[in-house]
Short mmCIF file of C-alpha atoms and ligand atoms in Angstrom, two decimals:
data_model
loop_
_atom_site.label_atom_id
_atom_site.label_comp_id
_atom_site.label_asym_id
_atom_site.label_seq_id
_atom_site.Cartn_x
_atom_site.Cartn_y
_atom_site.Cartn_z
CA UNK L 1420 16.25 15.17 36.58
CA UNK L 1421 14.36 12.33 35.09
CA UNK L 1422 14.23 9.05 36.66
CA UNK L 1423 13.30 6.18 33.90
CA UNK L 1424 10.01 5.77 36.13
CA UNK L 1425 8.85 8.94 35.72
CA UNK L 1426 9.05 8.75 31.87
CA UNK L 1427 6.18 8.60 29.70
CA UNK L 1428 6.09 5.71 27.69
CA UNK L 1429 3.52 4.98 24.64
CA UNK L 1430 4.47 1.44 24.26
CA UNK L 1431 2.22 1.00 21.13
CA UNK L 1432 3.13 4.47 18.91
CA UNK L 1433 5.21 3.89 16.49
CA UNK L 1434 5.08 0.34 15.86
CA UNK L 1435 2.77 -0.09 13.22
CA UNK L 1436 -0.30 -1.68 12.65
CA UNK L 1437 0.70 -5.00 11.45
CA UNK L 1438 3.45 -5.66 14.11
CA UNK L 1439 0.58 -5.31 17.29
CA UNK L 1440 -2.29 -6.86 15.50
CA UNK L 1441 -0.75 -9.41 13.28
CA UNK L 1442 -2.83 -12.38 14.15
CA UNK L 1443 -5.67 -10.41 12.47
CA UNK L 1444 -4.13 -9.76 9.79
CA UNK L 1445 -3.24 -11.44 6.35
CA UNK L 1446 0.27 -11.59 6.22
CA UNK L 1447 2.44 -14.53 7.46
CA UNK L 1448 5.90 -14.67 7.94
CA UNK L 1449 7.34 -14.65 4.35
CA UNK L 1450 4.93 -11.21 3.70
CA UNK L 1451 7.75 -8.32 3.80
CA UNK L 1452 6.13 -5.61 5.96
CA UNK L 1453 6.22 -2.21 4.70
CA UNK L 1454 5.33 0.37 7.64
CA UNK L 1455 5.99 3.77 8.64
CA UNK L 1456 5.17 2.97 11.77
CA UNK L 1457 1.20 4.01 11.35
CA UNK L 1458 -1.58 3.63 14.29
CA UNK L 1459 -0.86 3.70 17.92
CA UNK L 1460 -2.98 7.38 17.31
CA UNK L 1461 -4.12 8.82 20.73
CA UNK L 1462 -7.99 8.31 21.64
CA UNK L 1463 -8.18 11.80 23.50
CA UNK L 1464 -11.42 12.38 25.82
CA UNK L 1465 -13.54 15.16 24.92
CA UNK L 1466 -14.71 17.11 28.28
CA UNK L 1467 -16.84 20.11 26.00
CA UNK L 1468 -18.22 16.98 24.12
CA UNK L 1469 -19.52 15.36 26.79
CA UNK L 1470 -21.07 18.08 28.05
CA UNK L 1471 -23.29 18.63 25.33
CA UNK L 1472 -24.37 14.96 25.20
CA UNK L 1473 -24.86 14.97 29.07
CA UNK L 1474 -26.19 12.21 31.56
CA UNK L 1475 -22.33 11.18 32.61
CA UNK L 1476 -21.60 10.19 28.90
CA UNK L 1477 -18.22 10.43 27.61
CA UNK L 1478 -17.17 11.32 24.23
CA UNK L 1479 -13.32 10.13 23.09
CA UNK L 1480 -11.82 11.42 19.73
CA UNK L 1481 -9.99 8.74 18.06
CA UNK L 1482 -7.42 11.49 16.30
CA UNK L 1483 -5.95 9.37 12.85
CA UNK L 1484 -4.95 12.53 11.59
CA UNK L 1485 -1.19 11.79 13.30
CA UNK L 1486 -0.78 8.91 11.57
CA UNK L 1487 2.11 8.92 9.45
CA UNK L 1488 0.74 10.50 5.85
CA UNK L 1489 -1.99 12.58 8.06
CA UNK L 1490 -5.12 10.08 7.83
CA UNK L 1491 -6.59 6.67 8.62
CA UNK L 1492 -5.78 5.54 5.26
CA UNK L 1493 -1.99 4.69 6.44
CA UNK L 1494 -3.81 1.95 8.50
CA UNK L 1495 -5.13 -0.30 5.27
CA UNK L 1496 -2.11 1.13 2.83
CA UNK L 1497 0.71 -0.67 4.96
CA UNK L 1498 -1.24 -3.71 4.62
CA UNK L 1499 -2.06 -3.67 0.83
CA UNK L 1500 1.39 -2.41 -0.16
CA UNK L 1501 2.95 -5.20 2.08
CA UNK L 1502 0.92 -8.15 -0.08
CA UNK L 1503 1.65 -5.88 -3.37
CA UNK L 1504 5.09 -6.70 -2.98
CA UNK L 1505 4.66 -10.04 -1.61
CA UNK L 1506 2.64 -10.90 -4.87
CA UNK L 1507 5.65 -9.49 -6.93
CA UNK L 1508 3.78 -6.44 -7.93
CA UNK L 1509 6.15 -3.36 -8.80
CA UNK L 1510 3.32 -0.55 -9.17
CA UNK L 1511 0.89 0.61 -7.29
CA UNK L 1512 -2.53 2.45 -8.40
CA UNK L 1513 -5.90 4.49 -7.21
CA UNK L 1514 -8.03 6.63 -7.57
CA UNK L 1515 -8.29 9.05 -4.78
CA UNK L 1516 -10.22 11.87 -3.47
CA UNK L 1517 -6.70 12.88 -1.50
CA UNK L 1518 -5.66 10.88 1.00
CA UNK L 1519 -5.53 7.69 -0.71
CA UNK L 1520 -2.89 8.95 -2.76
CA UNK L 1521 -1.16 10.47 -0.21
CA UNK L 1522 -1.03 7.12 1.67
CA UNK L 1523 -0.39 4.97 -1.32
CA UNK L 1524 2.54 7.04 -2.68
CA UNK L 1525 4.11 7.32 0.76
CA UNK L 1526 3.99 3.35 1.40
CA UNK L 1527 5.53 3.25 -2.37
CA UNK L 1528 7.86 5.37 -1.75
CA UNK L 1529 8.97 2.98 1.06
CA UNK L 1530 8.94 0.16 -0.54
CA UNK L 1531 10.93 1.23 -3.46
CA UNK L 1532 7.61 0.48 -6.40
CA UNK L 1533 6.08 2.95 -8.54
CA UNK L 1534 3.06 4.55 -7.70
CA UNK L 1535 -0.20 5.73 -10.53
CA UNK L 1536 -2.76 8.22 -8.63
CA UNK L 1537 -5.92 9.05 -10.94
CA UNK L 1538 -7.74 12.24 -9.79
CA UNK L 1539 -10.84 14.30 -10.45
CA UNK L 1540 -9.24 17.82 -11.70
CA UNK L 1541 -9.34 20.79 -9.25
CA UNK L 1542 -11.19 18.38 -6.82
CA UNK L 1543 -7.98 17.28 -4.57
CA UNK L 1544 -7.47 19.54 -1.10
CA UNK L 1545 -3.77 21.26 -2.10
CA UNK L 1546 -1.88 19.33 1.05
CA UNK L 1547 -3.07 16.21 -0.06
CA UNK L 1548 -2.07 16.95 -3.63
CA UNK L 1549 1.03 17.96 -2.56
CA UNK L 1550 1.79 14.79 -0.58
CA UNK L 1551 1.23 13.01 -3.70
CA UNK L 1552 3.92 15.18 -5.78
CA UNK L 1553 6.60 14.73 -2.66
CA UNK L 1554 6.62 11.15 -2.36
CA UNK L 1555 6.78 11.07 -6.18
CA UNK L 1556 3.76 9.36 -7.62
CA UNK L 1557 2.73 9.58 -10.75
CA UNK L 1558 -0.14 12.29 -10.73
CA UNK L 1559 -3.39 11.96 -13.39
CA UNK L 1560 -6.03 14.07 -13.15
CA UNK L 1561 -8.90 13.70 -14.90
CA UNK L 1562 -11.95 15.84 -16.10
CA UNK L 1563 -14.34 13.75 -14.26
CA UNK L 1564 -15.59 13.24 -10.44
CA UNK L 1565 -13.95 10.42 -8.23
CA UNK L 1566 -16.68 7.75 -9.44
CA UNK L 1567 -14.92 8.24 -12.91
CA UNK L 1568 -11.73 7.45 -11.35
CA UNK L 1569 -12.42 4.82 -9.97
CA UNK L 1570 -14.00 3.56 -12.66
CA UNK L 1571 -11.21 3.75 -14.52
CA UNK L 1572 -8.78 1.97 -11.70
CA UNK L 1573 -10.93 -0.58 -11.54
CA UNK L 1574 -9.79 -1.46 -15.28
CA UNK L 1575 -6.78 -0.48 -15.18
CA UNK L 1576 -6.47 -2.93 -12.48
CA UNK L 1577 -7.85 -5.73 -13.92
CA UNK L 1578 -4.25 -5.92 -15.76
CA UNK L 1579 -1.21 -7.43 -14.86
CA UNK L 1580 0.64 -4.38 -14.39
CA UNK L 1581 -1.00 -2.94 -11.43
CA UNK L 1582 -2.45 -3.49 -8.10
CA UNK L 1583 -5.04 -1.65 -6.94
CA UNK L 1584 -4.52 0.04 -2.98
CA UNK L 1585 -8.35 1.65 -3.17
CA UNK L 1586 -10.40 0.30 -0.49
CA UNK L 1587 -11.88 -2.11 -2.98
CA UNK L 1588 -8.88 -4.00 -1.66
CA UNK L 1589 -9.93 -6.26 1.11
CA UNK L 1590 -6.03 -5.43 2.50
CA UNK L 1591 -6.88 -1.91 2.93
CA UNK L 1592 -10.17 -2.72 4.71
CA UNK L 1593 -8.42 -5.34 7.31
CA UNK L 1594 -5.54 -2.95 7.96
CA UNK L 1595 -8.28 -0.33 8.89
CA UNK L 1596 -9.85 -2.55 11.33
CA UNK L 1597 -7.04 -1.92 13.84
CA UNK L 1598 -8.14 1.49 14.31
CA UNK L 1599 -11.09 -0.40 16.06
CA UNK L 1600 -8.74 -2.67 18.06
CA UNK L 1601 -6.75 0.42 19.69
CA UNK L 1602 -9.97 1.95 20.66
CA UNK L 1603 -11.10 -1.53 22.74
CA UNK L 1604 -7.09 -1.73 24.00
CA UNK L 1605 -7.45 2.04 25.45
CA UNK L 1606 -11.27 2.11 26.70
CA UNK L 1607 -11.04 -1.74 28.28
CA UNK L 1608 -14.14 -2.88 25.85
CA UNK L 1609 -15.71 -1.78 22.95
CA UNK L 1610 -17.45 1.89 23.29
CA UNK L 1611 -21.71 1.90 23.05
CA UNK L 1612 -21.50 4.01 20.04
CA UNK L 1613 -19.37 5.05 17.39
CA UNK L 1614 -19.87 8.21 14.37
CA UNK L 1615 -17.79 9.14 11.67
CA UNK L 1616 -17.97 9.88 8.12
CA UNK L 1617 -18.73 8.09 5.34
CA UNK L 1618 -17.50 8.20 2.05
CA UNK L 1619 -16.20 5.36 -0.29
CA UNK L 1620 -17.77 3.54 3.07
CA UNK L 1621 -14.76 1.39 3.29
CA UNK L 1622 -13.91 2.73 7.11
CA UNK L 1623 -17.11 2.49 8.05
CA UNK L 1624 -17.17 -1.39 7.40
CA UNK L 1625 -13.55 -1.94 8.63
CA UNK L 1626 -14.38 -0.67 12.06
CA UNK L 1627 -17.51 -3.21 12.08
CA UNK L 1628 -15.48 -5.89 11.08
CA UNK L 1629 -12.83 -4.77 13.28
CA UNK L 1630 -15.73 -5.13 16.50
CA UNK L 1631 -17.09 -8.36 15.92
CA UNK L 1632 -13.59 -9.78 15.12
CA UNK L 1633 -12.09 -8.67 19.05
CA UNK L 1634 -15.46 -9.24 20.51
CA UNK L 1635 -15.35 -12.84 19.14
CA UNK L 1636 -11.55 -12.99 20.18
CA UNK L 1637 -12.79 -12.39 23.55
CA UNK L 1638 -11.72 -9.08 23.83
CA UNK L 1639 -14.26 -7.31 24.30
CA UNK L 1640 -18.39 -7.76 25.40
CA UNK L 1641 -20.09 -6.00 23.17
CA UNK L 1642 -20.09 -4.27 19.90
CA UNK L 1643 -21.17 -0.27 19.10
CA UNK L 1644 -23.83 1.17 17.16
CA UNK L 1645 -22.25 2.36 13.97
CA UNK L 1646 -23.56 5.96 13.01
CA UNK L 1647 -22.04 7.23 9.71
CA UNK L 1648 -22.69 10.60 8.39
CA UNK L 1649 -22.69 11.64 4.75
CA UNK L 1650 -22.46 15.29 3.03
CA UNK L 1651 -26.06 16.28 2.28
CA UNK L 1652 -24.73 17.15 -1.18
CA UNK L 1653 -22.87 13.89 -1.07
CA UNK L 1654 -25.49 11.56 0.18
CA UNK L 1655 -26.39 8.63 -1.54
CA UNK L 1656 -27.04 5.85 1.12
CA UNK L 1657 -29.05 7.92 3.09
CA UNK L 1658 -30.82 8.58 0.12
CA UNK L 1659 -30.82 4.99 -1.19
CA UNK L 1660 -29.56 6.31 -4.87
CA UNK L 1661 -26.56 7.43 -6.45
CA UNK L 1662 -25.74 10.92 -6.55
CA UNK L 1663 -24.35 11.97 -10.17
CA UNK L 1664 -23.08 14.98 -9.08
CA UNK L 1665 -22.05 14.88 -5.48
CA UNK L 1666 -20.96 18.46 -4.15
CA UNK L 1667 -19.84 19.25 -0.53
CA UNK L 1668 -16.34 21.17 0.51
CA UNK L 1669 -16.01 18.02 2.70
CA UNK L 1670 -13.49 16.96 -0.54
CA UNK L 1671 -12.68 13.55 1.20
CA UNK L 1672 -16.44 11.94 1.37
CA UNK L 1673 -17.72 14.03 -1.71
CA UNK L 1674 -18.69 10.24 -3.51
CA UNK L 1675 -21.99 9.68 -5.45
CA UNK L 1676 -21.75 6.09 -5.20
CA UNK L 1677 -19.50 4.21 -2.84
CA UNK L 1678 -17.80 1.27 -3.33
CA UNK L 1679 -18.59 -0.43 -0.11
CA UNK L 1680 -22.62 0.37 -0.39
CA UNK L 1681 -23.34 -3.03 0.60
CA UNK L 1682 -20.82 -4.30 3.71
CA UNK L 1683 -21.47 -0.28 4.94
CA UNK L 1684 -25.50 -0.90 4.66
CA UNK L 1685 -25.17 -4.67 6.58
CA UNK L 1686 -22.72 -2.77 9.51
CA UNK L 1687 -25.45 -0.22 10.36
CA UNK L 1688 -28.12 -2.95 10.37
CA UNK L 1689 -26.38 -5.53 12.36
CA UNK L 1690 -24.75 -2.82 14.94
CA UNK L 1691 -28.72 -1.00 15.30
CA UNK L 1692 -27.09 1.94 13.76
CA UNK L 1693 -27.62 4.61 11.06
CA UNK L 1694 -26.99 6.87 8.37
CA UNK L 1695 -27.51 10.49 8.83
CA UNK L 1696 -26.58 13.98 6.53
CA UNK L 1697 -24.87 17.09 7.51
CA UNK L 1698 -24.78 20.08 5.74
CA UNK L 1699 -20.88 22.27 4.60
CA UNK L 1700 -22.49 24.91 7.22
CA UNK L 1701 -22.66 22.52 9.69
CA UNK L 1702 -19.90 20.68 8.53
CA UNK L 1703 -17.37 23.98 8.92
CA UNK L 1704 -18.74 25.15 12.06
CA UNK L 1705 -18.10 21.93 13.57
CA UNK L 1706 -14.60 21.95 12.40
CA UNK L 1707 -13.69 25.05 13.96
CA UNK L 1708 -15.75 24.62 17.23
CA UNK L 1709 -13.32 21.53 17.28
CA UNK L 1710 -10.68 23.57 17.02
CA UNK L 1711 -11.25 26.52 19.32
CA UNK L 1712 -12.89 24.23 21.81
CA UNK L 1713 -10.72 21.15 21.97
CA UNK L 1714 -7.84 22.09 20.26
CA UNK L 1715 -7.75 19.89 17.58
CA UNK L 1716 -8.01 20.87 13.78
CA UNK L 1717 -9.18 18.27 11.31
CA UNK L 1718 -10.28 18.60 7.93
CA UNK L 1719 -13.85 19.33 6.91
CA UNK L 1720 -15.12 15.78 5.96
CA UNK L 1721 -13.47 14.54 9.46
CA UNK L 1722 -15.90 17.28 11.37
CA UNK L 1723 -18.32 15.60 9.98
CA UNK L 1724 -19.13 12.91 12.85
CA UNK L 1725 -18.84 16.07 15.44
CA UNK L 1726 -21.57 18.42 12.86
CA UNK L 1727 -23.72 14.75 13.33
CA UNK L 1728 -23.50 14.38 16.90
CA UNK L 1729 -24.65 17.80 17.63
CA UNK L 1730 -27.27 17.22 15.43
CA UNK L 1731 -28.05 14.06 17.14
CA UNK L 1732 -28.25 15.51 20.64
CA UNK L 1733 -30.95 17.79 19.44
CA UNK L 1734 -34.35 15.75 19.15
CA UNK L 1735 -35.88 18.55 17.25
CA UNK L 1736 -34.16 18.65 14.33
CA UNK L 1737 -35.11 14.52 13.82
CA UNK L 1738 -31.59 13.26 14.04
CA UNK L 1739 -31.40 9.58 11.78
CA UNK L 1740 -30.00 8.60 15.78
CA UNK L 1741 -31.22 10.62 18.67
CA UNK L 1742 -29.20 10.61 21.82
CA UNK L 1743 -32.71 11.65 23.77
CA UNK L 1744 -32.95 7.32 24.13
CA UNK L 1745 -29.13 6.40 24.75
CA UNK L 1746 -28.45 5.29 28.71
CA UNK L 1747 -26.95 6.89 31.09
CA UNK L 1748 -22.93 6.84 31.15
CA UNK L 1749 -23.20 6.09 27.32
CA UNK L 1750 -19.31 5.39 25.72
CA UNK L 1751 -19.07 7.70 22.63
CA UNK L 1752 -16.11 7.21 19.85
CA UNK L 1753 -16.28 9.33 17.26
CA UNK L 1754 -13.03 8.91 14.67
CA UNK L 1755 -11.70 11.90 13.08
CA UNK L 1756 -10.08 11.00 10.01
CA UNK L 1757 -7.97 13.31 9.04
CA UNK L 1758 -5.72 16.05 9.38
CA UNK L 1759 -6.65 19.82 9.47
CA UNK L 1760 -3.47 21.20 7.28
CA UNK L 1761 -4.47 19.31 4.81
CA UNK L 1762 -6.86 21.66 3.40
CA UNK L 1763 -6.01 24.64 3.65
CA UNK L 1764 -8.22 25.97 1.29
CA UNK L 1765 -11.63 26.13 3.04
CA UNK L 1766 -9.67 28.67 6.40
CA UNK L 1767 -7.67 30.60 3.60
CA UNK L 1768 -10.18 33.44 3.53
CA UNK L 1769 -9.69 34.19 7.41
CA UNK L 1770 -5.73 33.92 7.17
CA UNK L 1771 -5.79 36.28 4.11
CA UNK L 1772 -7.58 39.03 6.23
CA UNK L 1773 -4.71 39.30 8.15
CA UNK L 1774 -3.04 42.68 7.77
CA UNK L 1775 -0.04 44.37 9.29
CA UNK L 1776 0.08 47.02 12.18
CA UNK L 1777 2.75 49.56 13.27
CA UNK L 1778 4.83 47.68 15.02
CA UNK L 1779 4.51 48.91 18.75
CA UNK L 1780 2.73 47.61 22.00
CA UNK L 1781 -0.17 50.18 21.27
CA UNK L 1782 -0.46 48.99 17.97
CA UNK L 1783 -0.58 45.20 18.45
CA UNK L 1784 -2.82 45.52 21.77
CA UNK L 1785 -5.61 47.48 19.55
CA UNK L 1786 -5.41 44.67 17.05
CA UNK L 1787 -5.91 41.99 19.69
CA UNK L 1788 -8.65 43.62 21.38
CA UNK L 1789 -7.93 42.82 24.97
C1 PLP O 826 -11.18 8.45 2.98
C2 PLP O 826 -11.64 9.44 3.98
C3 PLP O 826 -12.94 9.43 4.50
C4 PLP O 826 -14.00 8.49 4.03
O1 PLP O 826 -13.75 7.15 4.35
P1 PLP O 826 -14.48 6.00 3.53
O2 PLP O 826 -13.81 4.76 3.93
O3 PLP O 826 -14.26 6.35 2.09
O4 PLP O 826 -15.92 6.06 3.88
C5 PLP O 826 -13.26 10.34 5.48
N1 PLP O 826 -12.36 11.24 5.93
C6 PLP O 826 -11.11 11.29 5.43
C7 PLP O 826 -10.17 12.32 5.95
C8 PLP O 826 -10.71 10.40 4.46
O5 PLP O 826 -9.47 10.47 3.97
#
């Protein structure tokens, strides 16, 4: 039997973001706090990770794909729906590549507003889509890329009617910075370096605002290199010019010009940083070597920071940031954003090769292989 001692307890999970870090936050005491009880996601330790890298360093996966809409964006959505409704505002709008509109109709939902999602046409993984449809947003697609829609939100929003939850909101960005918070609650201090993908480049500049703000809390000594990987057919800051026509099956950073270009440039040059580019090959192996070698399935654009620090551990293929020069005992975050089931699309082909045998031992034993 189970004494209450020998119980597990995550004190943290299920709390939400805004009632741990509310000092850092912009809501006071009259700001009604819409959660779903987002953050608190488990930083797990990657052994096969660290391996690679070598010289005692230790890579941790910061997994936001269990937060409660299945991605980091649940983190800056509580926030910027809370001050929505503070501010009196009864709908909600964005443009999204997916998970933005997943988050922001779920925090809708909860707080009883409406909810507008614009969307590039045929570009929107089917789980995230779906999420949309459940929580019961108002769904626009449009034939144009997510630039367009954006473009469009951005006017939209300038009216009375709406408020905008894209990361253009500066609530979205400080509710993201938590994410960097838990990481210096579970490692004791701030890790020596941190990857992950870059898109809309909003996360990117959260978690750097999210360092310097514990560090100069006194929370922590020291502040990461940031290392943010684009698509290579999605890559406009590494290139230093917008990409028209951004391609990459990495749905969630497939942006030709991001909307935090500036904050995301000053984070990698104040944390001694950099921008690197990853190819969909790359991108989808590293996905499912996460998967088969750690257990834990993320969607493409979230393999991303993995695809980059493989590339970054080998000297010869010039990595942006090569791990040859990193000390010994080096602390490696890298976030993964997002869940795996949400796109469904890009492992279809293997699940569709899947055909029935006779059912008996002989049968199924031949079709395993062992
Ligand atoms: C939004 C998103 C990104 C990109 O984050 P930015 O803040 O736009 O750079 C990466 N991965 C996933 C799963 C996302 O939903």
């Amino acid at each position: 039997m189970n004494t209450s001692q020998e119980i597990q307890v995550t004190p943290h999970r299920g709390r939400g973001v805004i009632a741990r870090y509310r000092e850092f936050l912009p809501v006071s005491d009259s700001t009604p706090i819409v959660s779903l009880g987002e953050g608190g996601t488990p930083l797990i330790s990657s052994p096969r990770l660290s391996a690679i890298v070598g010289r005692g360093c230790e890579v941790h996966l910061k997994y936001e794909g269990l937060n409660p809409t299945c991605s980091f964006k649940d983190r800056g959505m509580t926030v910027a729906v809370s001050k929505a409704v503070e501010g009196g505002t009864l709908a909600v709008i964005c443009a999204s590549t997916g998970n933005t509109s997943a988050s922001a109709a779920a925090y809708a939902a909860r707080a009883g507003i409406r909810c507008a999602v614009v969307l590039p046409a045929g570009k929107i993984a089917s789980g995230k889509l779906l999420q949309a449809f459940a929580y019961g947003a108002k769904v626009v697609a449009i034939e144009g890329n997510f630039d367009d829609a954006l473009r469009i939100v951005r006017r939209l929003g300038a009216r009375d009617d709406f408020a905008i939850v894209n990361s253009i909101n500066p609530d979205r960005i400080a509710g993201q910075k938590t994410a960097a918070f838990e990481i210096v609650d579970d490692l004791g201090d701030a890790p020596d370096l941190h990857l992950l993908p870059l898109g809309n480049a909003g996360n990117i500049s959260a978690y750097w605002a999210g360092y310097r703000e514990y560090r100069d809390a006194g929370n922590s000594t020291r502040s990461p290199a940031m290392i943010g990987f684009e698509a290579a057919g999605a890559a406009p800051m590494f290139h230093g010019r917008v990409v028209e026509n951004p391609e990459t099956i990495a749905s969630a950073i497939r942006i030709g010009n991001p909307a935090s270009w500036e904050t995301a440039d000053r984070a990698v040059r104040d944390s001694h940083g950099a921008i690197d580019i990853v190819t969909d090959d790359e991108i989808l192996a590293a996905q499912q070597w996460l998967a088969t070698q750690e257990g834990i399935f993320v969607e493409p654009a979230s393999a991303a920071p993995i695809a980059g620090l493989f590339k970054c551990c080998e000297p010869a293929r010039s990595p942006a940031y090569s791990f040859a020069q990193i000390p010994e005992g080096s602390r490696i975050v890298c976030t993964v954003t997002g869940h795996g089931l949400k796109d469904p699309e890009v492992m279809m082909d293997r699940v569709m090769k899947l055909t029935a045998v006779a059912p008996n031992e002989e049968a199924v034993l031949r079709a395993i292989g062992f």
